[in-house]
Coordinates of C-alpha atoms and ligand atoms in Angstrom, one line a residue:
M1 CA 246.6 -69.2 -95.4
D2 CA 247.8 -70.9 -99.1
L3 CA 251.2 -70.8 -99.5
M4 CA 250.8 -68.3 -103.2
V5 CA 248.6 -66.3 -100.8
T6 CA 251.4 -66.1 -98.0
I7 CA 254.8 -65.9 -100.4
L8 CA 252.9 -62.7 -102.3
V9 CA 251.9 -61.0 -100.1
A10 CA 255.8 -61.6 -97.9
L11 CA 256.6 -59.8 -101.0
A12 CA 253.9 -56.8 -101.2
L13 CA 254.8 -55.7 -96.8
S14 CA 259.2 -56.5 -98.2
A15 CA 258.6 -54.2 -101.7
G16 CA 256.5 -51.5 -99.8
R17 CA 259.2 -51.4 -97.0
C18 CA 261.7 -49.5 -99.6
S19 CA 259.1 -47.4 -101.7
D20 CA 260.6 -44.8 -102.9
A21 CA 261.0 -41.1 -101.7
Y22 CA 258.6 -38.4 -101.5
T23 CA 258.2 -35.3 -100.8
R24 CA 254.9 -33.5 -100.7
N25 CA 255.1 -31.9 -103.4
D26 CA 254.8 -35.2 -105.6
F27 CA 251.6 -34.3 -105.2
P28 CA 249.1 -32.2 -107.2
T29 CA 248.8 -28.9 -106.5
G30 CA 245.6 -28.7 -103.6
F31 CA 246.0 -32.2 -102.2
A32 CA 245.4 -31.7 -99.2
F33 CA 247.2 -33.3 -95.9
G34 CA 245.2 -33.5 -92.4
S35 CA 244.4 -34.8 -89.4
A36 CA 241.5 -36.6 -87.8
I37 CA 239.0 -36.4 -84.8
S38 CA 235.5 -36.4 -84.0
A39 CA 233.2 -35.0 -80.7
Y40 CA 232.7 -37.4 -78.7
Q41 CA 235.8 -38.7 -78.7
W42 CA 237.5 -35.8 -78.2
E43 CA 235.6 -32.8 -76.8
G44 CA 234.8 -33.5 -73.7
A45 CA 231.4 -32.2 -71.7
V46 CA 229.3 -33.7 -72.6
D47 CA 226.8 -32.4 -70.1
Q48 CA 227.5 -28.2 -70.3
D49 CA 225.8 -26.1 -72.2
G50 CA 222.6 -28.1 -73.3
K51 CA 223.9 -30.5 -74.6
K52 CA 221.9 -33.8 -74.0
P53 CA 222.7 -37.7 -74.1
S54 CA 224.0 -38.9 -77.4
V55 CA 223.1 -43.3 -77.9
W56 CA 227.3 -43.5 -77.6
D57 CA 227.1 -41.3 -73.9
T58 CA 223.8 -44.4 -72.9
F59 CA 226.0 -47.2 -74.7
V60 CA 229.0 -46.4 -72.4
H61 CA 227.3 -45.7 -69.0
S62 CA 225.4 -48.5 -68.9
R63 CA 227.8 -50.7 -69.7
N64 CA 230.6 -49.1 -67.6
L65 CA 232.9 -49.0 -70.2
D66 CA 235.3 -46.0 -70.2
N67 CA 234.0 -43.2 -70.9
G68 CA 234.2 -40.3 -73.7
D69 CA 233.0 -37.9 -70.1
I70 CA 236.2 -35.3 -70.7
T71 CA 238.7 -37.3 -72.5
C72 CA 240.6 -34.6 -74.2
D73 CA 238.4 -31.5 -73.1
G74 CA 238.4 -30.1 -76.2
Y75 CA 235.4 -28.6 -76.0
H76 CA 237.6 -25.8 -73.4
K77 CA 241.0 -26.6 -74.7
Y78 CA 240.1 -25.2 -78.8
K79 CA 242.1 -22.5 -79.3
E80 CA 245.2 -25.1 -78.1
D81 CA 244.6 -27.6 -80.1
V82 CA 244.0 -25.2 -83.0
Q83 CA 247.5 -23.7 -82.5
L84 CA 249.6 -27.2 -82.6
M85 CA 247.2 -27.5 -85.1
V86 CA 248.9 -25.0 -86.9
D87 CA 251.5 -24.8 -85.2
T88 CA 251.9 -28.7 -87.1
G89 CA 251.6 -27.4 -90.4
L90 CA 248.4 -28.8 -91.3
D91 CA 245.9 -28.5 -94.3
A92 CA 242.7 -29.8 -93.0
L93 CA 241.2 -30.6 -89.6
R94 CA 238.2 -33.2 -90.2
F95 CA 236.1 -33.3 -87.3
S96 CA 232.7 -34.2 -86.6
I97 CA 229.2 -32.0 -84.8
S98 CA 227.6 -33.5 -82.3
W99 CA 223.7 -33.0 -83.2
S100 CA 222.8 -33.6 -79.4
R101 CA 225.1 -30.7 -78.7
L102 CA 223.3 -28.6 -81.7
I103 CA 219.7 -29.9 -81.1
P104 CA 219.9 -31.6 -78.1
N105 CA 216.0 -33.0 -78.7
G106 CA 217.9 -34.0 -82.0
R107 CA 214.5 -32.1 -83.7
G108 CA 213.7 -28.8 -82.7
P109 CA 215.2 -25.5 -81.5
V110 CA 219.2 -25.4 -81.8
N111 CA 220.9 -25.5 -78.8
P112 CA 222.6 -21.7 -78.8
E113 CA 226.2 -23.0 -76.7
G114 CA 226.1 -25.3 -78.4
L115 CA 226.0 -23.2 -81.9
Q116 CA 228.5 -20.6 -80.6
F117 CA 230.7 -23.7 -80.2
Y118 CA 230.5 -24.9 -83.5
K119 CA 230.8 -21.2 -84.2
N120 CA 234.3 -20.3 -82.7
F121 CA 236.5 -23.2 -83.8
I122 CA 235.1 -23.1 -87.3
Q123 CA 236.2 -19.2 -87.1
E124 CA 239.4 -20.2 -84.8
L125 CA 240.7 -22.1 -87.6
V126 CA 239.1 -20.6 -90.7
S127 CA 240.5 -17.4 -89.5
H128 CA 244.7 -19.6 -88.8
G129 CA 244.4 -21.5 -92.6
T130 CA 242.9 -24.2 -91.4
E131 CA 240.6 -25.5 -94.3
P132 CA 237.0 -27.3 -91.9
H133 CA 236.7 -30.8 -93.0
V134 CA 233.1 -30.9 -91.0
T135 CA 231.2 -34.8 -90.3
L136 CA 228.1 -34.6 -89.6
Y137 CA 227.7 -37.4 -87.8
H138 CA 230.1 -39.5 -86.5
D139 CA 228.0 -43.0 -84.4
D140 CA 225.9 -39.8 -82.1
H141 CA 223.0 -39.7 -82.6
P142 CA 220.5 -38.1 -80.2
Q143 CA 218.9 -40.3 -77.3
D144 CA 215.5 -39.1 -77.9
L145 CA 215.1 -40.4 -81.2
E146 CA 216.4 -43.6 -80.5
D147 CA 213.6 -43.5 -77.7
E148 CA 211.0 -42.2 -79.8
Y149 CA 211.1 -44.6 -82.9
G150 CA 215.0 -47.1 -83.4
G151 CA 216.8 -44.1 -84.4
W152 CA 218.3 -45.9 -88.0
T153 CA 215.9 -48.2 -87.3
D154 CA 213.4 -46.0 -88.8
R155 CA 212.8 -43.0 -92.1
R156 CA 211.9 -40.9 -89.8
M157 CA 215.4 -40.6 -89.2
I158 CA 215.8 -39.1 -92.4
Q159 CA 213.7 -35.9 -92.2
D160 CA 214.9 -34.9 -88.5
F161 CA 218.7 -35.2 -89.9
T162 CA 218.0 -34.0 -93.1
A163 CA 216.3 -30.6 -91.0
Y164 CA 219.7 -31.1 -88.6
A165 CA 222.4 -30.7 -92.5
D166 CA 219.7 -27.8 -93.4
V167 CA 220.8 -25.8 -89.3
C168 CA 224.7 -27.1 -89.9
F169 CA 224.6 -26.0 -92.7
R170 CA 223.3 -22.8 -92.7
E171 CA 224.8 -21.3 -90.0
F172 CA 228.6 -22.3 -90.6
G173 CA 228.2 -23.0 -94.4
S174 CA 230.2 -19.5 -95.2
Q175 CA 233.4 -21.2 -93.8
V176 CA 233.1 -25.2 -94.7
K177 CA 232.8 -26.5 -97.3
F178 CA 233.9 -29.7 -97.7
W179 CA 230.6 -32.3 -95.5
T180 CA 230.8 -36.0 -95.0
T181 CA 226.8 -37.0 -94.6
I182 CA 228.0 -40.0 -92.7
N183 CA 230.4 -41.9 -90.5
E184 CA 231.7 -44.6 -92.1
A185 CA 229.0 -46.5 -92.7
N186 CA 229.5 -49.7 -92.9
I187 CA 230.9 -50.4 -90.1
F188 CA 229.2 -48.9 -88.1
I189 CA 226.0 -51.4 -89.1
I190 CA 228.6 -54.3 -87.9
G191 CA 229.4 -53.0 -84.7
G192 CA 225.2 -51.8 -83.9
Y193 CA 223.2 -54.1 -85.4
V194 CA 224.9 -56.6 -86.3
G195 CA 227.2 -57.3 -83.2
G196 CA 226.0 -54.9 -81.2
D197 CA 229.2 -53.9 -79.5
T198 CA 229.4 -50.5 -80.3
P199 CA 226.4 -47.8 -80.3
P200 CA 223.9 -48.1 -80.5
G201 CA 224.2 -51.6 -80.1
R202 CA 221.1 -53.3 -80.3
C203 CA 221.2 -57.3 -82.0
S204 CA 219.0 -60.8 -81.9
T205 CA 221.1 -61.2 -79.1
C206 CA 220.8 -57.9 -77.3
L207 CA 218.4 -55.9 -74.9
T208 CA 216.0 -54.9 -78.1
G209 CA 217.7 -55.3 -82.7
N210 CA 217.2 -58.1 -85.1
S211 CA 220.9 -58.8 -87.0
S212 CA 219.0 -60.2 -89.4
T213 CA 217.1 -57.5 -90.7
E214 CA 218.0 -53.8 -89.5
P215 CA 221.6 -54.1 -90.7
Y216 CA 220.1 -53.6 -94.3
M217 CA 217.1 -51.1 -93.0
V218 CA 219.5 -49.3 -91.2
A219 CA 222.5 -48.9 -94.6
H220 CA 218.8 -48.2 -96.2
N221 CA 218.6 -44.9 -94.1
L222 CA 221.4 -43.9 -94.0
L223 CA 221.9 -43.3 -97.9
L224 CA 218.6 -42.0 -98.5
A225 CA 219.7 -39.5 -95.2
H226 CA 222.5 -39.2 -96.8
A227 CA 220.8 -38.3 -100.2
S228 CA 217.3 -35.8 -99.0
A229 CA 220.6 -33.9 -97.3
S230 CA 222.8 -33.5 -100.2
R231 CA 219.8 -32.6 -102.6
L232 CA 219.2 -30.1 -99.9
Y233 CA 222.8 -28.4 -100.2
R234 CA 222.4 -28.7 -103.5
Q235 CA 218.7 -26.9 -104.5
K236 CA 219.1 -24.5 -101.6
Y237 CA 223.3 -23.8 -100.4
K238 CA 225.2 -24.8 -103.1
D239 CA 225.1 -21.6 -105.6
L240 CA 225.9 -18.9 -102.9
Q241 CA 228.3 -21.5 -100.7
G242 CA 230.6 -23.3 -103.3
G243 CA 230.7 -26.7 -101.3
S244 CA 230.2 -30.0 -102.1
V245 CA 228.8 -33.3 -99.6
G246 CA 230.4 -36.7 -99.5
F247 CA 229.2 -40.4 -97.3
S248 CA 232.3 -42.2 -96.0
F249 CA 232.7 -45.5 -95.8
F250 CA 235.6 -48.3 -94.4
A251 CA 237.5 -49.5 -97.8
V252 CA 239.3 -52.8 -95.8
G253 CA 241.7 -53.4 -98.0
F254 CA 241.5 -56.8 -100.3
T255 CA 244.1 -59.4 -102.2
P256 CA 243.1 -60.0 -105.3
L257 CA 244.3 -63.2 -105.3
A258 CA 241.9 -66.7 -105.9
S259 CA 244.0 -69.6 -105.7
S260 CA 240.6 -71.9 -106.6
K261 CA 236.9 -71.7 -108.4
D262 CA 235.3 -70.9 -104.9
D263 CA 237.5 -68.9 -103.4
Q264 CA 237.0 -66.1 -106.8
V265 CA 232.7 -66.6 -105.5
A266 CA 234.4 -66.0 -101.9
I267 CA 236.4 -62.2 -103.0
E268 CA 233.6 -61.2 -104.9
R269 CA 231.2 -61.7 -102.8
F270 CA 233.3 -60.2 -100.4
K271 CA 232.9 -56.9 -102.2
A272 CA 229.5 -57.1 -102.8
F273 CA 228.5 -56.4 -99.6
F274 CA 231.5 -54.0 -98.5
F275 CA 232.5 -52.2 -101.2
G276 CA 229.6 -52.3 -103.6
W277 CA 226.5 -52.4 -100.4
M278 CA 227.1 -49.3 -100.4
L279 CA 228.7 -47.7 -103.3
G280 CA 226.9 -49.5 -105.1
P281 CA 223.5 -46.6 -104.7
L282 CA 226.0 -43.8 -104.9
T283 CA 227.2 -45.0 -108.6
Y284 CA 224.7 -47.0 -110.1
G285 CA 221.6 -46.4 -107.8
D286 CA 221.2 -49.7 -107.1
Y287 CA 222.6 -52.8 -104.5
P288 CA 224.9 -55.0 -106.2
E289 CA 222.8 -58.4 -107.5
E290 CA 225.1 -60.0 -106.0
M291 CA 223.4 -58.9 -102.4
K292 CA 220.1 -58.8 -104.0
R293 CA 220.7 -62.4 -104.7
I294 CA 222.2 -63.1 -101.0
V295 CA 219.9 -61.5 -99.2
G296 CA 216.0 -62.1 -100.6
T297 CA 213.4 -59.7 -99.3
R298 CA 215.3 -59.1 -96.1
L299 CA 217.2 -56.0 -98.7
P300 CA 215.2 -52.7 -98.9
V301 CA 214.1 -52.0 -102.3
F302 CA 215.0 -47.7 -103.9
S303 CA 211.2 -46.5 -105.3
K304 CA 213.1 -45.1 -108.9
E305 CA 213.0 -41.6 -107.6
E306 CA 214.9 -42.8 -104.3
S307 CA 216.9 -44.7 -107.0
E308 CA 217.7 -41.5 -109.2
Q309 CA 218.4 -39.6 -106.0
V310 CA 220.7 -41.7 -104.3
K311 CA 223.5 -42.4 -107.5
G312 CA 225.7 -39.7 -108.0
S313 CA 224.4 -38.3 -104.4
S314 CA 228.1 -37.9 -103.4
D315 CA 230.1 -35.1 -104.7
F316 CA 233.3 -37.4 -102.9
I317 CA 233.6 -40.6 -101.6
G318 CA 236.1 -40.7 -98.4
V319 CA 237.9 -44.0 -97.9
I320 CA 237.8 -44.8 -93.8
H321 CA 240.9 -47.3 -94.3
Y322 CA 243.7 -49.4 -91.7
I323 CA 243.3 -52.9 -92.6
A324 CA 244.4 -55.8 -95.2
A325 CA 242.2 -59.3 -95.5
T326 CA 244.8 -61.3 -96.7
S327 CA 243.1 -64.2 -97.5
I328 CA 238.8 -64.6 -97.8
K329 CA 237.9 -68.1 -98.2
P330 CA 233.9 -69.7 -98.4
Q331 CA 232.5 -70.4 -95.3
P332 CA 229.7 -72.7 -95.9
S333 CA 229.8 -73.4 -92.3
L334 CA 227.5 -71.0 -91.0
S335 CA 224.3 -72.3 -90.9
G336 CA 222.5 -69.1 -91.2
D337 CA 219.2 -69.8 -89.4
P338 CA 217.7 -67.2 -88.8
P339 CA 220.2 -65.5 -91.9
D340 CA 222.3 -62.5 -90.5
F341 CA 224.7 -60.4 -91.9
S342 CA 227.9 -62.6 -91.4
S343 CA 226.4 -65.9 -92.5
D344 CA 225.1 -63.6 -95.7
L345 CA 228.4 -62.2 -96.2
G346 CA 229.2 -66.1 -95.6
V347 CA 233.0 -66.0 -95.6
S348 CA 235.9 -66.0 -93.6
V349 CA 238.4 -63.7 -93.9
I350 CA 242.4 -63.4 -92.2
Y351 CA 244.2 -60.1 -91.9
A352 CA 247.2 -58.8 -91.9
G353 CA 248.3 -58.4 -88.6
N354 CA 246.6 -58.6 -85.4
F355 CA 243.5 -57.2 -85.9
T356 CA 242.2 -58.4 -82.1
D357 CA 245.3 -56.6 -80.7
L358 CA 244.9 -54.3 -82.5
D359 CA 248.8 -54.8 -84.4
Y360 CA 247.9 -53.8 -88.4
A361 CA 249.8 -54.9 -90.0
V362 CA 252.4 -52.2 -92.4
A363 CA 250.3 -53.5 -96.2
P364 CA 250.7 -49.9 -98.4
W365 CA 249.8 -52.5 -101.3
A366 CA 246.0 -52.2 -99.7
M367 CA 245.8 -49.0 -100.0
E368 CA 247.4 -49.0 -103.2
G369 CA 244.5 -51.2 -103.9
V370 CA 241.4 -50.2 -102.4
L371 CA 242.0 -46.7 -104.3
E372 CA 242.8 -48.7 -107.3
Y373 CA 239.5 -50.5 -107.8
M374 CA 237.1 -48.1 -106.9
K375 CA 239.0 -46.0 -110.1
Q376 CA 238.3 -49.0 -112.0
T377 CA 234.8 -49.7 -111.1
Y378 CA 233.2 -47.3 -109.2
G379 CA 234.4 -44.9 -112.0
N380 CA 236.7 -43.1 -110.2
P381 CA 234.9 -40.5 -107.2
P382 CA 236.9 -37.8 -106.0
I383 CA 238.2 -38.9 -103.3
Y384 CA 239.7 -37.9 -99.8
I385 CA 241.6 -40.7 -97.3
L386 CA 239.5 -39.3 -94.0
E387 CA 240.8 -41.1 -91.7
N388 CA 243.8 -43.9 -91.7
G389 CA 246.3 -44.3 -88.7
K390 CA 248.1 -47.3 -86.5
P391 CA 247.2 -48.0 -82.9
L392 CA 249.7 -48.6 -80.2
K393 CA 249.4 -50.0 -77.0
Q394 CA 249.3 -46.4 -74.3
D395 CA 252.5 -47.3 -73.6
L396 CA 255.4 -44.1 -72.7
E397 CA 257.7 -44.7 -73.9
L398 CA 256.1 -46.1 -77.4
Q399 CA 254.2 -42.7 -76.9
Q400 CA 257.4 -40.6 -77.3
N401 CA 259.4 -43.1 -79.8
D402 CA 255.6 -44.5 -81.6
T403 CA 258.3 -45.3 -84.6
P404 CA 256.1 -47.9 -85.8
R405 CA 253.9 -44.9 -86.4
V406 CA 255.7 -43.2 -88.5
E407 CA 256.8 -46.5 -90.5
F408 CA 253.1 -47.3 -91.4
L409 CA 252.7 -42.9 -92.4
D410 CA 255.6 -42.9 -94.1
A411 CA 254.2 -46.5 -96.1
Y412 CA 250.6 -45.3 -96.7
I413 CA 251.3 -42.2 -98.1
G414 CA 253.8 -43.0 -100.5
A415 CA 250.9 -46.4 -101.6
V416 CA 248.3 -43.0 -101.7
L417 CA 251.0 -41.5 -104.5
K418 CA 251.7 -44.1 -106.2
A419 CA 247.7 -44.4 -106.8
V420 CA 247.5 -40.3 -107.2
R421 CA 250.2 -41.0 -109.8
N422 CA 248.2 -44.0 -111.7
G423 CA 245.1 -41.4 -112.0
S424 CA 243.6 -42.4 -109.2
D425 CA 241.7 -38.9 -107.7
T426 CA 242.3 -38.7 -104.7
R427 CA 242.4 -35.5 -103.3
G428 CA 243.0 -35.7 -99.7
F429 CA 244.6 -38.1 -96.6
F430 CA 244.0 -37.4 -93.2
V431 CA 245.8 -38.6 -90.6
W432 CA 243.4 -40.2 -87.5
S433 CA 244.3 -39.1 -85.1
F434 CA 245.5 -35.8 -84.8
M435 CA 245.4 -36.9 -80.7
D436 CA 245.1 -39.2 -78.3
L437 CA 241.6 -39.8 -77.4
Y438 CA 238.5 -41.7 -76.7
E439 CA 238.8 -44.5 -78.9
L440 CA 235.8 -46.6 -80.3
L441 CA 236.2 -49.6 -79.6
S442 CA 239.6 -50.2 -76.6
G443 CA 239.2 -46.7 -74.5
Y444 CA 241.8 -45.2 -74.3
E445 CA 243.9 -48.6 -73.8
Y446 CA 244.9 -48.3 -77.2
S447 CA 245.4 -45.1 -79.1
F448 CA 246.1 -43.5 -83.0
G449 CA 247.4 -40.2 -81.6
L450 CA 249.9 -37.9 -83.1
Y451 CA 250.3 -36.4 -80.0
S452 CA 250.0 -38.0 -76.9
V453 CA 247.5 -36.8 -73.9
N454 CA 247.7 -37.0 -70.0
F455 CA 244.5 -37.9 -69.2
S456 CA 246.2 -37.0 -65.8
D457 CA 246.5 -34.7 -65.7
P458 CA 243.4 -32.3 -65.1
H459 CA 244.8 -29.9 -67.2
R460 CA 245.4 -32.5 -70.1
K461 CA 249.0 -31.7 -71.7
R462 CA 249.7 -32.4 -74.8
S463 CA 253.0 -33.1 -76.1
P464 CA 254.1 -34.6 -79.5
K465 CA 255.4 -38.2 -81.0
L466 CA 258.2 -38.9 -82.5
S467 CA 255.4 -38.9 -85.7
A468 CA 254.0 -35.9 -84.6
H469 CA 257.5 -33.6 -85.7
W470 CA 257.5 -36.0 -88.6
Y471 CA 254.5 -35.5 -90.3
S472 CA 255.1 -31.7 -89.3
A473 CA 258.8 -31.8 -91.2
F474 CA 257.2 -33.7 -94.4
L475 CA 254.2 -31.2 -94.3
K476 CA 256.1 -28.3 -94.2
G477 CA 258.1 -29.9 -96.6
N478 CA 261.7 -30.1 -95.2
T479 CA 262.0 -34.0 -95.4
T480 CA 262.2 -36.3 -98.2
T481 CA 261.0 -40.0 -97.3
S482 CA 261.2 -42.6 -97.5
L483 CA 263.0 -42.8 -93.8
G484 CA 263.4 -46.6 -93.4
S485 CA 264.9 -47.6 -90.9
Q486 CA 268.2 -45.4 -91.2
G487 CA 266.3 -42.3 -91.4
I488 CA 264.1 -42.2 -88.3
T489 CA 266.8 -43.2 -85.9
Q490 CA 268.3 -39.8 -87.2
L491 CA 265.2 -37.9 -87.1
Q492 CA 264.7 -39.8 -83.1
S493 CA 268.2 -38.8 -82.5
N494 CA 268.1 -34.4 -83.6
L495 CA 264.2 -34.8 -82.2
S496 CA 265.2 -36.0 -78.8
S497 CA 266.5 -32.4 -77.4
S498 CA 262.8 -31.1 -78.3
I499 CA 260.8 -34.0 -76.8
Ligands
NAG501 C1 213.6 -60.1 -87.2 O1 212.9 -59.9 -87.6 C2 212.5 -61.3 -88.2 C3 211.7 -60.4 -90.3 O2 211.1 -59.6 -89.8 C4 211.4 -62.5 -87.7 O3 211.8 -63.3 -88.3 C5 213.3 -63.2 -86.5 O4 212.4 -63.7 -86.2 C6 213.4 -61.4 -86.2 N1 214.3 -61.9 -84.9 C7 214.7 -61.4 -83.9 C8 215.6 -62.3 -83.7 O5 213.5 -60.7 -83.3
NAG502 C1 246.8 -61.9 -80.7 O1 246.3 -61.1 -79.8 C2 246.2 -61.1 -78.9 C3 246.1 -61.1 -77.6 O2 248.6 -59.7 -77.5 C4 246.8 -62.6 -78.9 O3 246.5 -63.2 -77.5 C5 246.8 -64.0 -80.0 O4 247.8 -64.9 -79.9 C6 246.9 -63.4 -81.3 N1 247.0 -63.2 -82.9 C7 247.9 -64.4 -83.4 C8 247.1 -64.6 -85.0 O5 248.9 -63.4 -83.6
NAG503 C1 247.4 -48.3 -112.8 O1 246.5 -48.3 -113.5 C2 245.6 -49.0 -115.5 C3 244.7 -49.0 -115.5 O2 242.9 -48.4 -115.1 C4 245.2 -50.4 -114.8 O3 245.4 -51.7 -115.3 C5 246.4 -50.8 -113.9 O4 247.0 -51.6 -113.3 C6 246.8 -49.9 -113.0 N1 248.6 -50.4 -112.2 C7 248.1 -50.7 -110.8 C8 249.5 -50.6 -110.2 O5 247.2 -50.7 -109.9
NAG504 C1 250.7 -36.6 -66.2 O1 249.9 -35.6 -65.1 C2 249.9 -36.6 -63.7 C3 249.7 -35.3 -62.9 O2 249.6 -34.2 -63.3 C4 251.3 -36.4 -63.5 O3 251.6 -37.2 -61.7 C5 252.5 -37.6 -64.3 O4 254.1 -37.7 -64.2 C6 252.4 -37.0 -65.8 N1 252.4 -38.5 -66.6 C7 253.8 -37.6 -67.6 C8 253.2 -39.6 -67.8 O5 254.0 -36.6 -67.7
NAG505 C1 262.2 -26.0 -92.3 O1 262.7 -25.2 -93.8 C2 261.7 -24.4 -93.4 C3 262.2 -23.1 -94.4 O2 263.8 -22.9 -94.5 C4 262.3 -23.5 -92.1 O3 261.7 -22.0 -91.7 C5 262.1 -24.5 -91.2 O4 262.1 -24.3 -89.3 C6 261.4 -25.5 -90.7 N1 260.9 -26.6 -90.3 C7 261.2 -28.0 -89.6 C8 260.1 -28.5 -89.5 O5 262.6 -27.9 -89.7
NAG506 C1 269.4 -34.7 -88.9 O1 269.8 -33.5 -88.2 C2 271.3 -33.7 -89.8 C3 272.0 -32.4 -88.8 O2 271.4 -31.8 -89.2 C4 270.6 -33.3 -90.9 O3 271.9 -34.0 -91.7 C5 269.6 -34.7 -91.3 O4 269.3 -34.9 -92.3 C6 268.9 -34.8 -90.2 N1 267.4 -35.8 -90.3 C7 266.6 -36.1 -90.2 C8 265.9 -37.0 -91.4 O5 266.1 -35.0 -90.5

């Protein structure tokens, strides 16, 4: 990192720590504060009541990794968890539906027990006044579709996904107003089809896959599947149900600073590959020119009709934001023979904090920057921040006194407020995650929860951490943040008897 960037980042960090105090009443009326979980990571009961495996089940079992077989056992404990959400004061819960629980073979008959589970769960939320934000696809498509035709690498997924979405809109749409089709599309692709280290585990050096071509095909099919489901919703359900359909992506914060022309080029590439890949088609109906030039014939082409269908198909954008790039530099050493996503991108990135160690730096300027950039470059779309939060190593002391998480959330919610005050159309914020759960990259080693879960306890007992108390007090309007370190110490001692 060069000196200039180092100094500016340091300034930005220290500025972030002494942000102005705020309360939730400073946010516009109707701004939703919630928290999030996902099916595979929270439900457990992976082979119960007719559920069949998804690629995520297959991925972890074939590699002997930690798994979500039981995890929080949310499938059986959902009533207790909804009560905790209500006690905490959440306006909304973001969760996902397991495709292979609802339609075990991927297409065809609906599993009545799966259907009943989601009806019960949604009813429980709605009857307690908690708004459901449902994600249809969270990295877990039915294994049968992967086996039959290679899942998202094949266009047949578009039709099967649309039929699955149709079942969800029809069955749950009278109570669900917020639908996200695809969870963090770009990171799903980079993990699952470039490096192959997350489900479905495809890459050039994996058992199957092609890191040169598949990432772009999969992105194309995800965008078309989203657009197809969104069109179906508008044609068949929107008038009756009045909801909205969005698409989500992983937004890496970036510093706009460039000390040279080459750096400027690298930053532009980074923006094209991380933002434009998804937001270009959704906003303007096509991939960025930069990507077309670099990826060439490996980048699929939208027909005129497809382009029109994808453009404007997202009523809102789901932003998933955790990390910030502090330095983006050209990396000509990547040979690109054969070319793959990394050599196409052609930049080296340094992240704030220690990304390998999941020690994300508190860099609220990056959240503000992402929202500002989307406002200025992509027509200020309605945004829900569907995930933001801080991982900490599983550790009893930190489990209860997760002060770094409180500081992180405090700073990031403050950054969202600043962006909103400057015109960003951001409408909601969801803490990842409501409770400790099975994590995609780290199993049970690191966790993000507001509540801890005792995974050695057959009853999977949940306990509030400091962050749960802090978020709850914020949601109930009783505290102002930024608390500062003194305030956090006070909150800690005020609450110590109740923990
Ligand atoms: C990936 O696909 C490209 C284009 O079809 C082909 O040239 C290349 O050999 C494939 N790579 C692998 C690892 O299969
Ligand atoms: C990140 O953390 C890992 C594990 O603790 C450590 O080995 C590595 O040196 C750290 N990297 C940096 C840049 O601090
Ligand atoms: C606030 O918005 C204006 C207009 O879009 C923009 O020019 C300005 O840079 C923004 N300020 C910050 C701090 O992002
Ligand atoms: C977790 O549960 C196990 C088994 O019930 C129990 O022995 C242990 O003390 C619990 N751990 C904590 C931190 O409560
Ligand atoms: C917040 O204030 C309300 C009303 O004054 C009170 O009923 C509630 O117990 C307070 N909540 C917390 C978490 O202190
Ligand atoms: C802690 O309790 C004291 C006394 O009730 C109160 O004045 C103070 O605001 C509380 N601090 C926080 C951070 O909740």
